[in-house]
Amino acid sequence: MIRTHACGELRALDEGKTVTLCGWVETHRIQGKLSFMLLKDSTGATQAFINADLTKKIGEVPKESIVKITGTVKKRPENQVRKDLATGEVELSATDAEVVNKAETPLPIDVAENTTTNMDKRFDYRFLDFHRVKTQAVFKIQSELAHAFREHFYKKKFVEMQPPCVISAASEGGTDLFSVQYFEKKAYLAQSPQLYKQMLACSMEKTITITPVWRAEKHNTPRHLNEIRQMDIEAAFYNQMQIMKELEEVAAFMISQVVAHCKKELEVLGVHDLKIPKGVYLHYDEAMKKINGTHGEDLTPEQERQLCAMYPGDVVFVHSWPSKIKPFYIMPKDAHENSEYSEGFDALYGGVEISSGGQRIHLPELLIARLKHKGLNPEDFKTYVDSFRYGAPPHAGWSIGLERMTQIVCKLDNVKEGTMFPRDRDRITP
Amino acid sequence: MIRTHACGELRALDEGKTVTLCGWVETHRIQGKLSFMLLKDSTGATQAFINADLTKKIGEVPKESIVKITGTVKKRPENQVRKDLATGEVELSATDAEVVNKAETPLPIDVAENTTTNMDKRFDYRFLDFHRVKTQAVFKIQSELAHAFREHFYKKKFVEMQPPCVISAASEGGTDLFSVQYFEKKAYLAQSPQLYKQMLACSMEKTITITPVWRAEKHNTPRHLNEIRQMDIEAAFYNQMQIMKELEEVAAFMISQVVAHCKKELEVLGVHDLKIPKGVYLHYDEAMKKINGTHGEDLTPEQERQLCAMYPGDVVFVHSWPSKIKPFYIMPKDAHENSEYSEGFDALYGGVEISSGGQRIHLPELLIARLKHKGLNPEDFKTYVDSFRYGAPPHAGWSIGLERMTQIVCKLDNVKEGTMFPRDRDRITP
């Protein structure tokens, strides 16, 4: 056992105990022959008093070094309680101290909470950037979001899917694919698990996944990433309305879990106004009217912001979009190939689109008709179309980007800050 | 609402209710002008009695077609209860029937539980193979395994990691990488999240992930896949013994959850002897003695089987391997660069190796010395080595292949049967 307690764990009732802590040096302040060390780990920090002998033994220890301290827990006098620390009621009086791994100096980036290092440089040294409490807060929240997403649907008997990432052709007929040399064949990185989740829903009925997907888009903006993780759902015997309701419910659950379990992290990030979102449902025409939009066009980023501002903190569903601006596989209204409207929707949250989805076409002939409407060649989608020929039920689904959701909840300026190891136009390291 | 009930849900106490079911046709048996249909979904099957008018309306409906039936629930006489069905106490007397999506005939594969179609052909039509109860059982169990793995560590405050899949260089100095054209650069698919999970553990302390990894191995055996999902853990301030204990505990939890929640699925697969595994700990020397192995060599598949056979149903940890047959990053005993033994282990379960792991080297100079011992050039690992220079704690970890675990639990002959969409030497479709 390297340590007996975590650094953030000690309280007044531990007084008199002999404990061993092991953590990262936040500060080491030498006063004459004595010294004071603030030792931290993922749970918090404790101050240790280090006597002259031990101070001489360990010397001045650089910030971020790993130190192991054994000592006795002392209660501080009332008027010396450190209110900035969870462990502020107590102090550790060291009886032994050892430098486990000394950090080299200077550190290549500024690891202060209000760091002066720019984002790109921080990403170059992401392993050190993870020492910052703010960075840790973002990914504790992301972890909570991912867990809540799966937990919600696990309880509703959804099966977790493991879609392939290396595929033989574009899943949505799109461009912007990264190519892979797969032995003698040319393959691609999946843009989406679309086809695979439909196959699963058309047999096992209810499925979810969080899976990496790639888009070889050359944009380099605060909203773009080339490798993301998608939270996907697909369910048989669901229509547009039912599948939107699932999104409303899981979004409320995800946020409620973050609020319940990540209080400290939200505070560190200065997020004080996170509320459990409700669902607001607007027909495409109604939404366009509210923002003086042009019928038949997609929402602009500005219009997304406007709509969200009308329902602060809620998820705004803009549903029943015109067929002509939705993908070929979205069900047209009443399953008529010439319907003006479709069973497809977008969901907006925090000022941006977080999800796209709807009911899919499960009828091969209708799918072929819609492919032709879009000017696509049904032959190029033969495998996809044929997968509905042997017993495919009506089904619906959507997906949400995990990093975008993290960005919104944590109020980050750039989606890359919500990505552990971002991949963009230029970056594939570390 | 397309349906009011699931097909496997109806019981005697539903007698008299008017319900709507929607599902897949298991059988449609016409007797004169009347017919009987067995309608199934992921919850089970119900038999429906279809009168002459409705039989005339729908005609003979091919197996696997999607049908919607509204009707009245009738209780069967005691002596006519169908014991092979969960819903055998009742029958649905149809008042309306509609073919929602007619399956084409003949089906391209045999979807009977004891299918006559070979494995490769079934994979070609995986969407239809998923209609089989046996296939569904495998992936419900896989879903349970993945959920239990995450749930166990979530409760212990581990943070879920999202490692990158596209990387700039080999993570373990290995060959067998698939290359990706990443805009103008050449990149690779990750073989393992090794470096990334170590970075996370060295800052956020405790991390897990289930992530896809790729190995461009040309083998094509029942044990090989080129795209798998790894269940990974890495934790700071852990040594070899502590990290093995985590594996013992999570394995017991995963199996206990499968036993508790997948009774029906285990039965379908004929798995009757699944027991909650205990951990058995053997020093490498002790293990080698038991099987008359050669000191300094790896375990052969036959030796793995032998060791597992000595402790049926348990997880056998062979620990403290000789340094020379463990990777360069495994901590040598007592952190001495020339130690004969290491802090690395293998875990065996169900006759095969399921995991490799151990304590890692967190000291840059020791890492460089071990790289040289292995005949590797420390310059090639500069980024990796440098990531330990600014405050890296002792840490340890391991990984388990999700598909291999699925194969063992479900007693499958081929690991591909435990993979939704397998990728092997030849296959990248569907």
PDB file of C-alpha atoms in Angstrom, chain A residues 105-237:
ATOM      1  CA  THR A 105      12.166  22.466 -14.189  1.00  0.00           C
ATOM      2  CA  PRO A 106      10.985  24.624 -15.726  1.00  0.00           C
ATOM      3  CA  LEU A 107       7.660  23.000 -16.608  1.00  0.00           C
ATOM      4  CA  PRO A 108       7.079  23.349 -20.369  1.00  0.00           C
ATOM      5  CA  ILE A 109       3.629  24.899 -19.800  1.00  0.00           C
ATOM      6  CA  ASP A 110       2.002  26.992 -17.119  1.00  0.00           C
ATOM      7  CA  VAL A 111      -0.209  24.617 -15.132  1.00  0.00           C
ATOM      8  CA  ALA A 112      -1.883  27.331 -13.056  1.00  0.00           C
ATOM      9  CA  GLU A 113      -5.683  27.303 -13.220  1.00  0.00           C
ATOM     10  CA  ASN A 114      -5.618  30.599 -15.092  1.00  0.00           C
ATOM     11  CA  THR A 115      -2.844  29.385 -17.329  1.00  0.00           C
ATOM     12  CA  THR A 116      -0.936  31.831 -19.513  1.00  0.00           C
ATOM     13  CA  THR A 117      -0.083  29.098 -22.038  1.00  0.00           C
ATOM     14  CA  ASN A 118      -2.071  29.086 -25.267  1.00  0.00           C
ATOM     15  CA  MET A 119      -4.373  26.214 -26.178  1.00  0.00           C
ATOM     16  CA  ASP A 120      -2.175  24.599 -28.814  1.00  0.00           C
ATOM     17  CA  LYS A 121       0.873  24.507 -26.580  1.00  0.00           C
ATOM     18  CA  ARG A 122      -1.246  23.055 -23.790  1.00  0.00           C
ATOM     19  CA  PHE A 123      -2.399  20.301 -26.159  1.00  0.00           C
ATOM     20  CA  ASP A 124       1.243  19.571 -27.047  1.00  0.00           C
ATOM     21  CA  TYR A 125       1.760  18.839 -23.353  1.00  0.00           C
ATOM     22  CA  ARG A 126      -1.701  17.469 -22.671  1.00  0.00           C
ATOM     23  CA  PHE A 127      -0.306  15.083 -20.016  1.00  0.00           C
ATOM     24  CA  LEU A 128       0.670  18.160 -17.957  1.00  0.00           C
ATOM     25  CA  ASP A 129      -2.466  20.082 -18.844  1.00  0.00           C
ATOM     26  CA  PHE A 130      -4.398  17.214 -17.204  1.00  0.00           C
ATOM     27  CA  HIS A 131      -2.769  18.251 -13.907  1.00  0.00           C
ATOM     28  CA  ARG A 132      -4.971  21.360 -13.928  1.00  0.00           C
ATOM     29  CA  VAL A 133      -8.119  21.115 -11.829  1.00  0.00           C
ATOM     30  CA  LYS A 134     -10.108  22.849 -14.600  1.00  0.00           C
ATOM     31  CA  THR A 135      -9.076  20.291 -17.205  1.00  0.00           C
ATOM     32  CA  GLN A 136      -9.885  17.466 -14.815  1.00  0.00           C
ATOM     33  CA  ALA A 137     -13.286  19.007 -14.128  1.00  0.00           C
ATOM     34  CA  VAL A 138     -14.162  18.996 -17.842  1.00  0.00           C
ATOM     35  CA  PHE A 139     -13.409  15.298 -18.192  1.00  0.00           C
ATOM     36  CA  LYS A 140     -15.074  14.258 -14.966  1.00  0.00           C
ATOM     37  CA  ILE A 141     -18.185  15.908 -16.354  1.00  0.00           C
ATOM     38  CA  GLN A 142     -17.693  14.208 -19.731  1.00  0.00           C
ATOM     39  CA  SER A 143     -17.320  10.857 -17.972  1.00  0.00           C
ATOM     40  CA  GLU A 144     -20.548  11.529 -16.072  1.00  0.00           C
ATOM     41  CA  LEU A 145     -22.382  12.451 -19.297  1.00  0.00           C
ATOM     42  CA  ALA A 146     -21.248   9.250 -21.032  1.00  0.00           C
ATOM     43  CA  HIS A 147     -22.136   7.127 -18.030  1.00  0.00           C
ATOM     44  CA  ALA A 148     -25.563   8.698 -17.633  1.00  0.00           C
ATOM     45  CA  PHE A 149     -26.336   8.243 -21.334  1.00  0.00           C
ATOM     46  CA  ARG A 150     -25.641   4.507 -21.190  1.00  0.00           C
ATOM     47  CA  GLU A 151     -27.198   3.990 -17.764  1.00  0.00           C
ATOM     48  CA  HIS A 152     -30.482   5.561 -18.841  1.00  0.00           C
ATOM     49  CA  PHE A 153     -30.861   3.272 -21.826  1.00  0.00           C
ATOM     50  CA  TYR A 154     -29.458   0.205 -20.089  1.00  0.00           C
ATOM     51  CA  LYS A 155     -32.334   0.489 -17.614  1.00  0.00           C
ATOM     52  CA  LYS A 156     -34.712   0.619 -20.592  1.00  0.00           C
ATOM     53  CA  LYS A 157     -33.254  -2.648 -21.947  1.00  0.00           C
ATOM     54  CA  PHE A 158     -31.362  -1.162 -24.870  1.00  0.00           C
ATOM     55  CA  VAL A 159     -28.513  -3.358 -26.122  1.00  0.00           C
ATOM     56  CA  GLU A 160     -25.078  -1.788 -26.466  1.00  0.00           C
ATOM     57  CA  MET A 161     -23.786  -2.002 -30.003  1.00  0.00           C
ATOM     58  CA  GLN A 162     -20.151  -2.298 -31.108  1.00  0.00           C
ATOM     59  CA  PRO A 163     -20.203  -0.987 -34.686  1.00  0.00           C
ATOM     60  CA  PRO A 164     -17.143  -1.404 -36.914  1.00  0.00           C
ATOM     61  CA  CYS A 165     -14.890   1.598 -37.409  1.00  0.00           C
ATOM     62  CA  VAL A 166     -13.164   0.362 -40.564  1.00  0.00           C
ATOM     63  CA  ILE A 167     -15.660   0.115 -43.403  1.00  0.00           C
ATOM     64  CA  SER A 168     -15.569  -0.614 -47.109  1.00  0.00           C
ATOM     65  CA  ALA A 169     -17.584   2.349 -48.370  1.00  0.00           C
ATOM     66  CA  ALA A 170     -19.201   5.584 -47.300  1.00  0.00           C
ATOM     67  CA  SER A 171     -22.095   4.923 -44.931  1.00  0.00           C
ATOM     68  CA  GLU A 172     -24.150   7.943 -45.914  1.00  0.00           C
ATOM     69  CA  GLY A 173     -22.917   8.439 -49.428  1.00  0.00           C
ATOM     70  CA  GLY A 174     -20.830  11.320 -48.178  1.00  0.00           C
ATOM     71  CA  THR A 175     -17.408  12.503 -49.148  1.00  0.00           C
ATOM     72  CA  ASP A 176     -14.886  13.638 -46.541  1.00  0.00           C
ATOM     73  CA  LEU A 177     -13.688  10.145 -45.665  1.00  0.00           C
ATOM     74  CA  PHE A 178     -10.269   9.193 -44.344  1.00  0.00           C
ATOM     75  CA  SER A 179      -8.843   6.192 -46.184  1.00  0.00           C
ATOM     76  CA  VAL A 180      -7.143   3.220 -44.549  1.00  0.00           C
ATOM     77  CA  GLN A 181      -4.766   0.752 -46.162  1.00  0.00           C
ATOM     78  CA  TYR A 182      -6.365  -2.517 -45.046  1.00  0.00           C
ATOM     79  CA  PHE A 183      -3.913  -5.171 -46.219  1.00  0.00           C
ATOM     80  CA  GLU A 184      -4.349  -5.140 -50.026  1.00  0.00           C
ATOM     81  CA  LYS A 185      -7.687  -3.289 -49.883  1.00  0.00           C
ATOM     82  CA  LYS A 186      -8.593   0.332 -49.558  1.00  0.00           C
ATOM     83  CA  ALA A 187     -10.981   0.928 -46.679  1.00  0.00           C
ATOM     84  CA  TYR A 188     -12.360   3.974 -44.848  1.00  0.00           C
ATOM     85  CA  LEU A 189     -12.909   5.220 -41.338  1.00  0.00           C
ATOM     86  CA  ALA A 190     -16.613   5.259 -40.489  1.00  0.00           C
ATOM     87  CA  GLN A 191     -18.352   8.645 -40.624  1.00  0.00           C
ATOM     88  CA  SER A 192     -21.251   7.273 -38.632  1.00  0.00           C
ATOM     89  CA  PRO A 193     -22.614   3.921 -37.437  1.00  0.00           C
ATOM     90  CA  GLN A 194     -25.826   4.688 -39.394  1.00  0.00           C
ATOM     91  CA  LEU A 195     -26.125   1.490 -41.437  1.00  0.00           C
ATOM     92  CA  TYR A 196     -25.007  -0.710 -38.557  1.00  0.00           C
ATOM     93  CA  LYS A 197     -27.336   0.710 -35.974  1.00  0.00           C
ATOM     94  CA  GLN A 198     -30.228   0.334 -38.397  1.00  0.00           C
ATOM     95  CA  MET A 199     -29.318  -3.351 -38.914  1.00  0.00           C
ATOM     96  CA  LEU A 200     -29.287  -3.840 -35.158  1.00  0.00           C
ATOM     97  CA  ALA A 201     -32.555  -2.023 -34.545  1.00  0.00           C
ATOM     98  CA  CYS A 202     -34.179  -4.038 -37.343  1.00  0.00           C
ATOM     99  CA  SER A 203     -33.391  -7.236 -35.421  1.00  0.00           C
ATOM    100  CA  MET A 204     -32.620  -6.570 -31.744  1.00  0.00           C
ATOM    101  CA  GLU A 205     -35.026  -3.580 -31.629  1.00  0.00           C
ATOM    102  CA  LYS A 206     -33.338  -1.138 -29.257  1.00  0.00           C
ATOM    103  CA  THR A 207     -29.680  -0.262 -29.435  1.00  0.00           C
ATOM    104  CA  ILE A 208     -27.242   2.410 -28.300  1.00  0.00           C
ATOM    105  CA  THR A 209     -23.530   3.057 -28.601  1.00  0.00           C
ATOM    106  CA  ILE A 210     -20.876   5.634 -27.949  1.00  0.00           C
ATOM    107  CA  THR A 211     -18.422   5.185 -30.780  1.00  0.00           C
ATOM    108  CA  PRO A 212     -15.651   7.146 -32.492  1.00  0.00           C
ATOM    109  CA  VAL A 213     -16.398   8.516 -35.971  1.00  0.00           C
ATOM    110  CA  TRP A 214     -14.283  10.557 -38.377  1.00  0.00           C
ATOM    111  CA  ARG A 215     -14.928  13.316 -40.892  1.00  0.00           C
ATOM    112  CA  ALA A 216     -12.128  14.485 -43.144  1.00  0.00           C
ATOM    113  CA  GLU A 217     -13.452  18.062 -43.227  1.00  0.00           C
ATOM    114  CA  LYS A 218     -10.809  20.681 -43.795  1.00  0.00           C
ATOM    115  CA  HIS A 219     -12.477  23.300 -41.590  1.00  0.00           C
ATOM    116  CA  ASN A 220     -10.513  24.406 -38.560  1.00  0.00           C
ATOM    117  CA  THR A 221     -12.979  26.280 -36.342  1.00  0.00           C
ATOM    118  CA  PRO A 222     -13.906  26.190 -32.638  1.00  0.00           C
ATOM    119  CA  ARG A 223     -16.788  23.872 -33.655  1.00  0.00           C
ATOM    120  CA  HIS A 224     -14.851  21.323 -35.724  1.00  0.00           C
ATOM    121  CA  LEU A 225     -13.035  18.127 -34.861  1.00  0.00           C
ATOM    122  CA  ASN A 226     -11.956  15.367 -37.245  1.00  0.00           C
ATOM    123  CA  GLU A 227     -12.357  12.551 -34.731  1.00  0.00           C
ATOM    124  CA  ILE A 228     -15.350  12.628 -32.417  1.00  0.00           C
ATOM    125  CA  ARG A 229     -17.367  10.229 -30.263  1.00  0.00           C
ATOM    126  CA  GLN A 230     -21.029   9.915 -31.096  1.00  0.00           C
ATOM    127  CA  MET A 231     -23.753   8.891 -28.689  1.00  0.00           C
ATOM    128  CA  ASP A 232     -26.147   6.979 -30.933  1.00  0.00           C
ATOM    129  CA  ILE A 233     -29.546   5.408 -30.518  1.00  0.00           C
ATOM    130  CA  GLU A 234     -31.744   3.444 -32.914  1.00  0.00           C
ATOM    131  CA  ALA A 235     -35.024   1.731 -32.042  1.00  0.00           C
ATOM    132  CA  ALA A 236     -37.582  -0.362 -33.894  1.00  0.00           C
ATOM    133  CA  PHE A 237     -41.294   0.508 -33.841  1.00  0.00           C
TER     134      PHE A 237
END
